[in-house]
PDB file of N, CA and C in Angstrom:
ATOM      1  N   UNK S 329       0.850  -1.173   0.000  1.00 58.00           N
ATOM      2  CA  UNK S 329       0.000   0.000   0.000  1.00 58.00           C
ATOM      3  C   UNK S 329       0.899   1.241   0.000  1.00 58.00           C
ATOM      4  N   UNK S 330       0.824   2.027  -1.036  1.00 83.00           N
ATOM      5  CA  UNK S 330       1.603   3.257  -1.103  1.00 83.00           C
ATOM      6  C   UNK S 330       0.744   4.390  -0.580  1.00 83.00           C
ATOM      7  N   UNK S 331       1.036   4.795   0.640  1.00 88.00           N
ATOM      8  CA  UNK S 331       0.269   5.839   1.309  1.00 88.00           C
ATOM      9  C   UNK S 331       1.277   6.745   2.006  1.00 88.00           C
ATOM     10  N   UNK S 332       1.795   7.722   1.291  1.00 90.00           N
ATOM     11  CA  UNK S 332       2.879   8.547   1.822  1.00 90.00           C
ATOM     12  C   UNK S 332       2.555  10.031   1.727  1.00 90.00           C
ATOM     13  N   UNK S 333       3.204  10.771   2.609  1.00 92.00           N
ATOM     14  CA  UNK S 333       3.204  12.233   2.557  1.00 92.00           C
ATOM     15  C   UNK S 333       4.620  12.657   2.930  1.00 92.00           C
ATOM     16  N   UNK S 334       5.170  13.612   2.224  1.00 92.00           N
ATOM     17  CA  UNK S 334       6.560  14.002   2.422  1.00 92.00           C
ATOM     18  C   UNK S 334       6.668  15.460   2.834  1.00 92.00           C
ATOM     19  N   UNK S 335       7.699  15.751   3.644  1.00 93.00           N
ATOM     20  CA  UNK S 335       8.002  17.125   4.053  1.00 93.00           C
ATOM     21  C   UNK S 335       9.451  17.171   4.497  1.00 93.00           C
ATOM     22  N   UNK S 336      10.002  18.356   4.516  1.00 91.00           N
ATOM     23  CA  UNK S 336      11.365  18.530   4.996  1.00 91.00           C
ATOM     24  C   UNK S 336      11.414  18.604   6.513  1.00 91.00           C
ATOM     25  N   UNK S 337      12.575  18.320   7.051  1.00 92.00           N
ATOM     26  CA  UNK S 337      12.782  18.369   8.502  1.00 92.00           C
ATOM     27  C   UNK S 337      13.449  19.688   8.869  1.00 92.00           C
ATOM     28  N   UNK S 338      13.186  20.211  10.035  1.00 96.00           N
ATOM     29  CA  UNK S 338      12.336  19.660  11.085  1.00 96.00           C
ATOM     30  C   UNK S 338      10.865  20.041  10.901  1.00 96.00           C
ATOM     31  N   UNK S 339      10.011  19.254  11.524  1.00 97.00           N
ATOM     32  CA  UNK S 339       8.568  19.503  11.521  1.00 97.00           C
ATOM     33  C   UNK S 339       8.145  19.989  12.894  1.00 97.00           C
ATOM     34  N   UNK S 340       7.170  20.872  12.932  1.00 98.00           N
ATOM     35  CA  UNK S 340       6.542  21.170  14.218  1.00 98.00           C
ATOM     36  C   UNK S 340       5.270  20.311  14.304  1.00 98.00           C
ATOM     37  N   UNK S 341       4.599  20.369  15.426  1.00 98.00           N
ATOM     38  CA  UNK S 341       3.431  19.514  15.642  1.00 98.00           C
ATOM     39  C   UNK S 341       2.334  19.767  14.611  1.00 98.00           C
ATOM     40  N   UNK S 342       2.106  21.020  14.249  1.00 98.00           N
ATOM     41  CA  UNK S 342       1.063  21.327  13.270  1.00 98.00           C
ATOM     42  C   UNK S 342       1.405  20.721  11.906  1.00 98.00           C
ATOM     43  N   UNK S 343       2.655  20.842  11.494  1.00 97.00           N
ATOM     44  CA  UNK S 343       3.070  20.278  10.206  1.00 97.00           C
ATOM     45  C   UNK S 343       2.967  18.757  10.222  1.00 97.00           C
ATOM     46  N   UNK S 344       3.338  18.134  11.332  1.00 97.00           N
ATOM     47  CA  UNK S 344       3.230  16.678  11.450  1.00 97.00           C
ATOM     48  C   UNK S 344       1.775  16.239  11.345  1.00 97.00           C
ATOM     49  N   UNK S 345       0.896  16.963  12.019  1.00 97.00           N
ATOM     50  CA  UNK S 345      -0.536  16.648  11.974  1.00 97.00           C
ATOM     51  C   UNK S 345      -1.074  16.783  10.549  1.00 97.00           C
ATOM     52  N   UNK S 346      -0.641  17.829   9.830  1.00 96.00           N
ATOM     53  CA  UNK S 346      -1.079  18.021   8.444  1.00 96.00           C
ATOM     54  C   UNK S 346      -0.594  16.873   7.553  1.00 96.00           C
ATOM     55  N   UNK S 347       0.642  16.415   7.773  1.00 95.00           N
ATOM     56  CA  UNK S 347       1.151  15.272   7.000  1.00 95.00           C
ATOM     57  C   UNK S 347       0.304  14.036   7.240  1.00 95.00           C
ATOM     58  N   UNK S 348       0.007  13.779   8.497  1.00 96.00           N
ATOM     59  CA  UNK S 348      -0.806  12.607   8.845  1.00 96.00           C
ATOM     60  C   UNK S 348      -2.157  12.687   8.156  1.00 96.00           C
ATOM     61  N   UNK S 349      -2.778  13.852   8.166  1.00 95.00           N
ATOM     62  CA  UNK S 349      -4.118  14.001   7.596  1.00 95.00           C
ATOM     63  C   UNK S 349      -4.137  13.869   6.068  1.00 95.00           C
ATOM     64  N   UNK S 350      -2.975  13.996   5.427  1.00 94.00           N
ATOM     65  CA  UNK S 350      -2.899  13.840   3.967  1.00 94.00           C
ATOM     66  C   UNK S 350      -2.923  12.379   3.532  1.00 94.00           C
ATOM     67  N   UNK S 351      -2.777  11.471   4.468  1.00 95.00           N
ATOM     68  CA  UNK S 351      -2.710  10.048   4.120  1.00 95.00           C
ATOM     69  C   UNK S 351      -4.035   9.340   4.381  1.00 95.00           C
ATOM     70  N   UNK S 352      -4.220   8.214   3.718  1.00 92.00           N
ATOM     71  CA  UNK S 352      -5.412   7.397   3.956  1.00 92.00           C
ATOM     72  C   UNK S 352      -5.415   6.882   5.388  1.00 92.00           C
ATOM     73  N   UNK S 353      -4.241   6.498   5.868  1.00 91.00           N
ATOM     74  CA  UNK S 353      -4.134   6.015   7.250  1.00 91.00           C
ATOM     75  C   UNK S 353      -4.515   7.124   8.235  1.00 91.00           C
ATOM     76  N   UNK S 354      -4.118   8.355   7.931  1.00 92.00           N
ATOM     77  CA  UNK S 354      -4.452   9.479   8.795  1.00 92.00           C
ATOM     78  C   UNK S 354      -5.937   9.725   8.892  1.00 92.00           C
ATOM     79  N   UNK S 355      -6.623   9.560   7.790  1.00 90.00           N
ATOM     80  CA  UNK S 355      -8.081   9.719   7.782  1.00 90.00           C
ATOM     81  C   UNK S 355      -8.717   8.651   8.675  1.00 90.00           C
ATOM     82  N   UNK S 356      -8.194   7.432   8.609  1.00 91.00           N
ATOM     83  CA  UNK S 356      -8.738   6.337   9.417  1.00 91.00           C
ATOM     84  C   UNK S 356      -8.405   6.506  10.893  1.00 91.00           C
ATOM     85  N   UNK S 357      -7.363   7.282  11.202  1.00 94.00           N
ATOM     86  CA  UNK S 357      -7.001   7.493  12.610  1.00 94.00           C
ATOM     87  C   UNK S 357      -8.107   8.200  13.376  1.00 94.00           C
ATOM     88  N   UNK S 358      -8.968   8.903  12.675  1.00 93.00           N
ATOM     89  CA  UNK S 358     -10.066   9.633  13.327  1.00 93.00           C
ATOM     90  C   UNK S 358     -11.175   8.697  13.778  1.00 93.00           C
ATOM     91  N   UNK S 359     -11.077   7.436  13.410  1.00 93.00           N
ATOM     92  CA  UNK S 359     -12.104   6.448  13.728  1.00 93.00           C
ATOM     93  C   UNK S 359     -12.931   6.151  12.504  1.00 93.00           C
ATOM     94  N   UNK S 360     -13.260   4.906  12.301  1.00 88.00           N
ATOM     95  CA  UNK S 360     -14.062   4.520  11.151  1.00 88.00           C
ATOM     96  C   UNK S 360     -14.735   3.187  11.431  1.00 88.00           C
ATOM     97  N   UNK S 361     -15.858   2.969  10.768  1.00 90.00           N
ATOM     98  CA  UNK S 361     -16.627   1.728  10.898  1.00 90.00           C
ATOM     99  C   UNK S 361     -16.848   1.326  12.358  1.00 90.00           C
ATOM    100  N   UNK S 362     -17.167   2.309  13.179  1.00 92.00           N
ATOM    101  CA  UNK S 362     -17.470   2.040  14.579  1.00 92.00           C
ATOM    102  C   UNK S 362     -16.258   1.881  15.475  1.00 92.00           C
ATOM    103  N   UNK S 363     -15.056   1.994  14.923  1.00 92.00           N
ATOM    104  CA  UNK S 363     -13.847   1.856  15.737  1.00 92.00           C
ATOM    105  C   UNK S 363     -13.481   3.220  16.319  1.00 92.00           C
ATOM    106  N   UNK S 364     -12.871   3.213  17.519  1.00 95.00           N
ATOM    107  CA  UNK S 364     -12.508   4.496  18.134  1.00 95.00           C
ATOM    108  C   UNK S 364     -11.332   5.149  17.411  1.00 95.00           C
ATOM    109  N   UNK S 365     -11.204   6.453  17.599  1.00 97.00           N
ATOM    110  CA  UNK S 365     -10.074   7.188  17.035  1.00 97.00           C
ATOM    111  C   UNK S 365      -8.777   6.691  17.661  1.00 97.00           C
ATOM    112  N   UNK S 366      -7.715   6.735  16.881  1.00 97.00           N
ATOM    113  CA  UNK S 366      -6.403   6.335  17.378  1.00 97.00           C
ATOM    114  C   UNK S 366      -5.711   7.531  18.025  1.00 97.00           C
ATOM    115  N   UNK S 367      -4.705   7.267  18.808  1.00 97.00           N
ATOM    116  CA  UNK S 367      -4.001   8.291  19.580  1.00 97.00           C
ATOM    117  C   UNK S 367      -3.076   9.094  18.672  1.00 97.00           C
ATOM    118  N   UNK S 368      -3.650  10.083  18.006  1.00 97.00           N
ATOM    119  CA  UNK S 368      -2.916  10.892  17.031  1.00 97.00           C
ATOM    120  C   UNK S 368      -1.711  11.585  17.656  1.00 97.00           C
ATOM    121  N   UNK S 369      -1.813  12.000  18.908  1.00 97.00           N
ATOM    122  CA  UNK S 369      -0.710  12.715  19.562  1.00 97.00           C
ATOM    123  C   UNK S 369       0.563  11.874  19.586  1.00 97.00           C
ATOM    124  N   UNK S 370       0.433  10.561  19.696  1.00 97.00           N
ATOM    125  CA  UNK S 370       1.608   9.681  19.674  1.00 97.00           C
ATOM    126  C   UNK S 370       2.285   9.707  18.309  1.00 97.00           C
ATOM    127  N   UNK S 371       1.502   9.675  17.260  1.00 97.00           N
ATOM    128  CA  UNK S 371       2.059   9.714  15.909  1.00 97.00           C
ATOM    129  C   UNK S 371       2.711  11.061  15.639  1.00 97.00           C
ATOM    130  N   UNK S 372       2.070  12.131  16.095  1.00 98.00           N
ATOM    131  CA  UNK S 372       2.626  13.476  15.921  1.00 98.00           C
ATOM    132  C   UNK S 372       3.956  13.584  16.657  1.00 98.00           C
ATOM    133  N   UNK S 373       3.996  13.126  17.892  1.00 98.00           N
ATOM    134  CA  UNK S 373       5.224  13.187  18.693  1.00 98.00           C
ATOM    135  C   UNK S 373       6.349  12.392  18.030  1.00 98.00           C
ATOM    136  N   UNK S 374       6.024  11.234  17.482  1.00 97.00           N
ATOM    137  CA  UNK S 374       7.036  10.415  16.803  1.00 97.00           C
ATOM    138  C   UNK S 374       7.571  11.126  15.566  1.00 97.00           C
ATOM    139  N   UNK S 375       6.685  11.695  14.771  1.00 96.00           N
ATOM    140  CA  UNK S 375       7.132  12.405  13.562  1.00 96.00           C
ATOM    141  C   UNK S 375       7.986  13.617  13.891  1.00 96.00           C
ATOM    142  N   UNK S 376       7.583  14.382  14.885  1.00 98.00           N
ATOM    143  CA  UNK S 376       8.357  15.558  15.281  1.00 98.00           C
ATOM    144  C   UNK S 376       9.727  15.128  15.799  1.00 98.00           C
ATOM    145  N   UNK S 377       9.764  14.100  16.623  1.00 97.00           N
ATOM    146  CA  UNK S 377      11.029  13.610  17.161  1.00 97.00           C
ATOM    147  C   UNK S 377      11.966  13.098  16.080  1.00 97.00           C
ATOM    148  N   UNK S 378      11.431  12.322  15.146  1.00 96.00           N
ATOM    149  CA  UNK S 378      12.257  11.804  14.048  1.00 96.00           C
ATOM    150  C   UNK S 378      12.736  12.923  13.138  1.00 96.00           C
ATOM    151  N   UNK S 379      11.885  13.902  12.898  1.00 96.00           N
ATOM    152  CA  UNK S 379      12.304  15.001  12.029  1.00 96.00           C
ATOM    153  C   UNK S 379      13.377  15.848  12.709  1.00 96.00           C
ATOM    154  N   UNK S 380      13.285  16.012  14.028  1.00 97.00           N
ATOM    155  CA  UNK S 380      14.332  16.726  14.758  1.00 97.00           C
ATOM    156  C   UNK S 380      15.645  15.959  14.728  1.00 97.00           C
ATOM    157  N   UNK S 381      15.572  14.646  14.850  1.00 96.00           N
ATOM    158  CA  UNK S 381      16.775  13.813  14.749  1.00 96.00           C
ATOM    159  C   UNK S 381      17.440  14.010  13.391  1.00 96.00           C
ATOM    160  N   UNK S 382      16.639  13.970  12.324  1.00 94.00           N
ATOM    161  CA  UNK S 382      17.180  14.180  10.972  1.00 94.00           C
ATOM    162  C   UNK S 382      17.816  15.559  10.849  1.00 94.00           C
ATOM    163  N   UNK S 383      17.144  16.575  11.332  1.00 95.00           N
ATOM    164  CA  UNK S 383      17.654  17.944  11.225  1.00 95.00           C
ATOM    165  C   UNK S 383      18.926  18.119  12.052  1.00 95.00           C
ATOM    166  N   UNK S 384      18.935  17.580  13.256  1.00 95.00           N
ATOM    167  CA  UNK S 384      20.092  17.710  14.135  1.00 95.00           C
ATOM    168  C   UNK S 384      21.300  16.936  13.629  1.00 95.00           C
ATOM    169  N   UNK S 385      21.067  15.897  12.843  1.00 93.00           N
ATOM    170  CA  UNK S 385      22.163  15.067  12.338  1.00 93.00           C
ATOM    171  C   UNK S 385      22.958  15.778  11.248  1.00 93.00           C
ATOM    172  N   UNK S 386      22.443  16.876  10.751  1.00 90.00           N
ATOM    173  CA  UNK S 386      23.191  17.668   9.784  1.00 90.00           C
ATOM    174  C   UNK S 386      23.568  16.928   8.516  1.00 90.00           C
ATOM    175  N   UNK S 387      22.684  16.118   8.004  1.00 89.00           N
ATOM    176  CA  UNK S 387      22.956  15.415   6.749  1.00 89.00           C
ATOM    177  C   UNK S 387      23.671  14.089   6.911  1.00 89.00           C
ATOM    178  N   UNK S 388      23.953  13.669   8.139  1.00 91.00           N
ATOM    179  CA  UNK S 388      24.659  12.393   8.344  1.00 91.00           C
ATOM    180  C   UNK S 388      23.743  11.181   8.222  1.00 91.00           C
ATOM    181  N   UNK S 389      22.426  11.407   8.286  1.00 93.00           N
ATOM    182  CA  UNK S 389      21.470  10.306   8.179  1.00 93.00           C
ATOM    183  C   UNK S 389      20.884  10.286   6.774  1.00 93.00           C
ATOM    184  N   UNK S 390      20.987   9.126   6.124  1.00 92.00           N
ATOM    185  CA  UNK S 390      20.413   8.967   4.792  1.00 92.00           C
ATOM    186  C   UNK S 390      18.918   8.683   4.872  1.00 92.00           C
ATOM    187  N   UNK S 391      18.520   7.841   5.844  1.00 91.00           N
ATOM    188  CA  UNK S 391      17.100   7.504   5.970  1.00 91.00           C
ATOM    189  C   UNK S 391      16.819   6.914   7.349  1.00 91.00           C
ATOM    190  N   UNK S 392      15.546   6.994   7.722  1.00 94.00           N
ATOM    191  CA  UNK S 392      15.050   6.358   8.947  1.00 94.00           C
ATOM    192  C   UNK S 392      13.800   5.578   8.560  1.00 94.00           C
ATOM    193  N   UNK S 393      13.761   4.320   8.995  1.00 94.00           N
ATOM    194  CA  UNK S 393      12.587   3.482   8.734  1.00 94.00           C
ATOM    195  C   UNK S 393      12.065   2.988  10.078  1.00 94.00           C
ATOM    196  N   UNK S 394      10.805   3.271  10.360  1.00 95.00           N
ATOM    197  CA  UNK S 394      10.146   2.774  11.566  1.00 95.00           C
ATOM    198  C   UNK S 394       9.030   1.850  11.101  1.00 95.00           C
ATOM    199  N   UNK S 395       9.147   0.582  11.481  1.00 94.00           N
ATOM    200  CA  UNK S 395       8.154  -0.390  11.021  1.00 94.00           C
ATOM    201  C   UNK S 395       8.223  -1.622  11.916  1.00 94.00           C
ATOM    202  N   UNK S 396       7.173  -1.914  12.625  1.00 95.00           N
ATOM    203  CA  UNK S 396       5.886  -1.220  12.631  1.00 95.00           C
ATOM    204  C   UNK S 396       5.824  -0.133  13.698  1.00 95.00           C
ATOM    205  N   UNK S 397       4.900   0.778  13.483  1.00 95.00           N
ATOM    206  CA  UNK S 397       4.501   1.741  14.499  1.00 95.00           C
ATOM    207  C   UNK S 397       3.092   1.333  14.889  1.00 95.00           C
ATOM    208  N   UNK S 398       2.959   0.773  16.081  1.00 97.00           N
ATOM    209  CA  UNK S 398       1.658   0.295  16.540  1.00 97.00           C
ATOM    210  C   UNK S 398       0.959   1.397  17.319  1.00 97.00           C
ATOM    211  N   UNK S 399      -0.327   1.549  17.058  1.00 97.00           N
ATOM    212  CA  UNK S 399      -1.078   2.629  17.697  1.00 97.00           C
ATOM    213  C   UNK S 399      -2.494   2.156  18.006  1.00 97.00           C
ATOM    214  N   UNK S 400      -2.985   2.581  19.164  1.00 96.00           N
ATOM    215  CA  UNK S 400      -4.379   2.300  19.512  1.00 96.00           C
ATOM    216  C   UNK S 400      -5.000   3.602  20.020  1.00 96.00           C
ATOM    217  N   UNK S 401      -6.061   3.526  20.745  1.00 96.00           N
ATOM    218  CA  UNK S 401      -6.741   4.747  21.187  1.00 96.00           C
ATOM    219  C   UNK S 401      -6.041   5.436  22.359  1.00 96.00           C
ATOM    220  N   UNK S 402      -5.049   4.758  22.959  1.00 97.00           N
ATOM    221  CA  UNK S 402      -4.395   5.314  24.141  1.00 97.00           C
ATOM    222  C   UNK S 402      -2.918   5.645  23.951  1.00 97.00           C
ATOM    223  N   UNK S 403      -2.252   4.962  23.025  1.00 97.00           N
ATOM    224  CA  UNK S 403      -0.799   5.134  22.888  1.00 97.00           C
ATOM    225  C   UNK S 403      -0.339   4.639  21.518  1.00 97.00           C
ATOM    226  N   UNK S 404       0.809   5.137  21.110  1.00 97.00           N
ATOM    227  CA  UNK S 404       1.475   4.635  19.910  1.00 97.00           C
ATOM    228  C   UNK S 404       2.918   4.341  20.261  1.00 97.00           C
ATOM    229  N   UNK S 405       3.485   3.310  19.654  1.00 97.00           N
ATOM    230  CA  UNK S 405       4.862   2.927  19.962  1.00 97.00           C
ATOM    231  C   UNK S 405       5.557   2.382  18.719  1.00 97.00           C
ATOM    232  N   UNK S 406       6.800   2.822  18.531  1.00 96.00           N
ATOM    233  CA  UNK S 406       7.631   2.272  17.465  1.00 96.00           C
ATOM    234  C   UNK S 406       8.209   0.961  17.972  1.00 96.00           C
ATOM    235  N   UNK S 407       7.936  -0.122  17.271  1.00 97.00           N
ATOM    236  CA  UNK S 407       8.397  -1.436  17.692  1.00 97.00           C
ATOM    237  C   UNK S 407       9.810  -1.704  17.187  1.00 97.00           C
ATOM    238  N   UNK S 408      10.103  -1.241  15.996  1.00 98.00           N
ATOM    239  CA  UNK S 408      11.420  -1.474  15.399  1.00 98.00           C
ATOM    240  C   UNK S 408      11.762  -0.289  14.513  1.00 98.00           C
ATOM    241  N   UNK S 409      13.032  -0.038  14.369  1.00 97.00           N
ATOM    242  CA  UNK S 409      13.462   1.065  13.526  1.00 97.00           C
ATOM    243  C   UNK S 409      14.854   0.821  12.978  1.00 97.00           C
ATOM    244  N   UNK S 410      15.162   1.494  11.894  1.00 97.00           N
ATOM    245  CA  UNK S 410      16.469   1.391  11.257  1.00 97.00           C
ATOM    246  C   UNK S 410      16.909   2.786  10.845  1.00 97.00           C
ATOM    247  N   UNK S 411      18.099   3.180  11.281  1.00 95.00           N
ATOM    248  CA  UNK S 411      18.687   4.447  10.882  1.00 95.00           C
ATOM    249  C   UNK S 411      19.860   4.108   9.969  1.00 95.00           C
ATOM    250  N   UNK S 412      19.834   4.647   8.757  1.00 94.00           N
ATOM    251  CA  UNK S 412      20.897   4.412   7.781  1.00 94.00           C
ATOM    252  C   UNK S 412      21.702   5.696   7.641  1.00 94.00           C
ATOM    253  N   UNK S 413      23.011   5.590   7.930  1.00 91.00           N
ATOM    254  CA  UNK S 413      23.896   6.742   7.786  1.00 91.00           C
ATOM    255  C   UNK S 413      24.287   6.913   6.333  1.00 91.00           C
ATOM    256  N   UNK S 414      24.585   8.152   5.943  1.00 91.00           N
ATOM    257  CA  UNK S 414      25.104   8.339   4.596  1.00 91.00           C
ATOM    258  C   UNK S 414      26.529   7.782   4.543  1.00 91.00           C
ATOM    259  N   UNK S 415      27.104   7.629   3.393  1.00 86.00           N
ATOM    260  CA  UNK S 415      28.412   6.966   3.248  1.00 86.00           C
ATOM    261  C   UNK S 415      29.498   7.621   4.072  1.00 86.00           C
ATOM    262  N   UNK S 416      29.593   8.932   4.052  1.00 83.00           N
ATOM    263  CA  UNK S 416      30.648   9.636   4.793  1.00 83.00           C
ATOM    264  C   UNK S 416      30.505   9.419   6.294  1.00 83.00           C
ATOM    265  N   UNK S 417      29.292   9.532   6.800  1.00 75.00           N
ATOM    266  CA  UNK S 417      29.052   9.335   8.230  1.00 75.00           C
ATOM    267  C   UNK S 417      29.331   7.893   8.635  1.00 75.00           C
ATOM    268  N   UNK S 418      28.961   6.936   7.786  1.00 74.00           N
ATOM    269  CA  UNK S 418      29.214   5.530   8.083  1.00 74.00           C
ATOM    270  C   UNK S 418      30.702   5.243   8.143  1.00 74.00           C
ATOM    271  N   UNK S 419      31.469   5.791   7.213  1.00 80.00           N
ATOM    272  CA  UNK S 419      32.928   5.600   7.215  1.00 80.00           C
ATOM    273  C   UNK S 419      33.543   6.193   8.473  1.00 80.00           C
ATOM    274  N   UNK S 420      33.066   7.373   8.861  1.00 80.00           N
ATOM    275  CA  UNK S 420      33.587   8.031  10.062  1.00 80.00           C
ATOM    276  C   UNK S 420      33.265   7.209  11.306  1.00 80.00           C
ATOM    277  N   UNK S 421      32.055   6.695  11.386  1.00 76.00           N
ATOM    278  CA  UNK S 421      31.649   5.887  12.547  1.00 76.00           C
ATOM    279  C   UNK S 421      32.450   4.593  12.618  1.00 76.00           C
ATOM    280  N   UNK S 422      32.848   4.068  11.473  1.00 78.00           N
ATOM    281  CA  UNK S 422      33.621   2.813  11.425  1.00 78.00           C
ATOM    282  C   UNK S 422      35.113   3.062  11.631  1.00 78.00           C
ATOM    283  N   UNK S 423      35.503   4.329  11.726  1.00 80.00           N
ATOM    284  CA  UNK S 423      36.910   4.648  11.946  1.00 80.00           C
ATOM    285  C   UNK S 423      37.764   4.623  10.703  1.00 80.00           C
ATOM    286  N   UNK S 424      37.170   4.755   9.540  1.00 72.00           N
ATOM    287  CA  UNK S 424      37.922   4.733   8.275  1.00 72.00           C
ATOM    288  C   UNK S 424      38.266   6.123   7.828  1.00 72.00           C
TER     289      UNK S 424
END
C-alpha cells in the first residue's frame, strides 16, 4: 500500500498533523466503521522527534525506517526502527 506524505525536517506539531491528515491512514485514525479514534498525539510526537533527529544530524542520516509503528486509542509505539547513515558518516563511525 503506497500511502505517503513528504516534508522537509524539522517539523513542528502542526506540520506533522497536516502530513498525517494527507494520508489514507491518517483519515482512518479519526475512527471509522465504529472503531474508536487512534491516539494521534503519539504519531505526531514520533514524527516531530524523528524530524528533529534528521535535522540535528546535519545530513549524516540517509534515511530512517520505523516499522511497525503500533497505535491504539491510548498510545502509539515504534516497535522497530532502522537508521541508515550516509556513506561519509558511516565511514567516520567505522573509523575509516
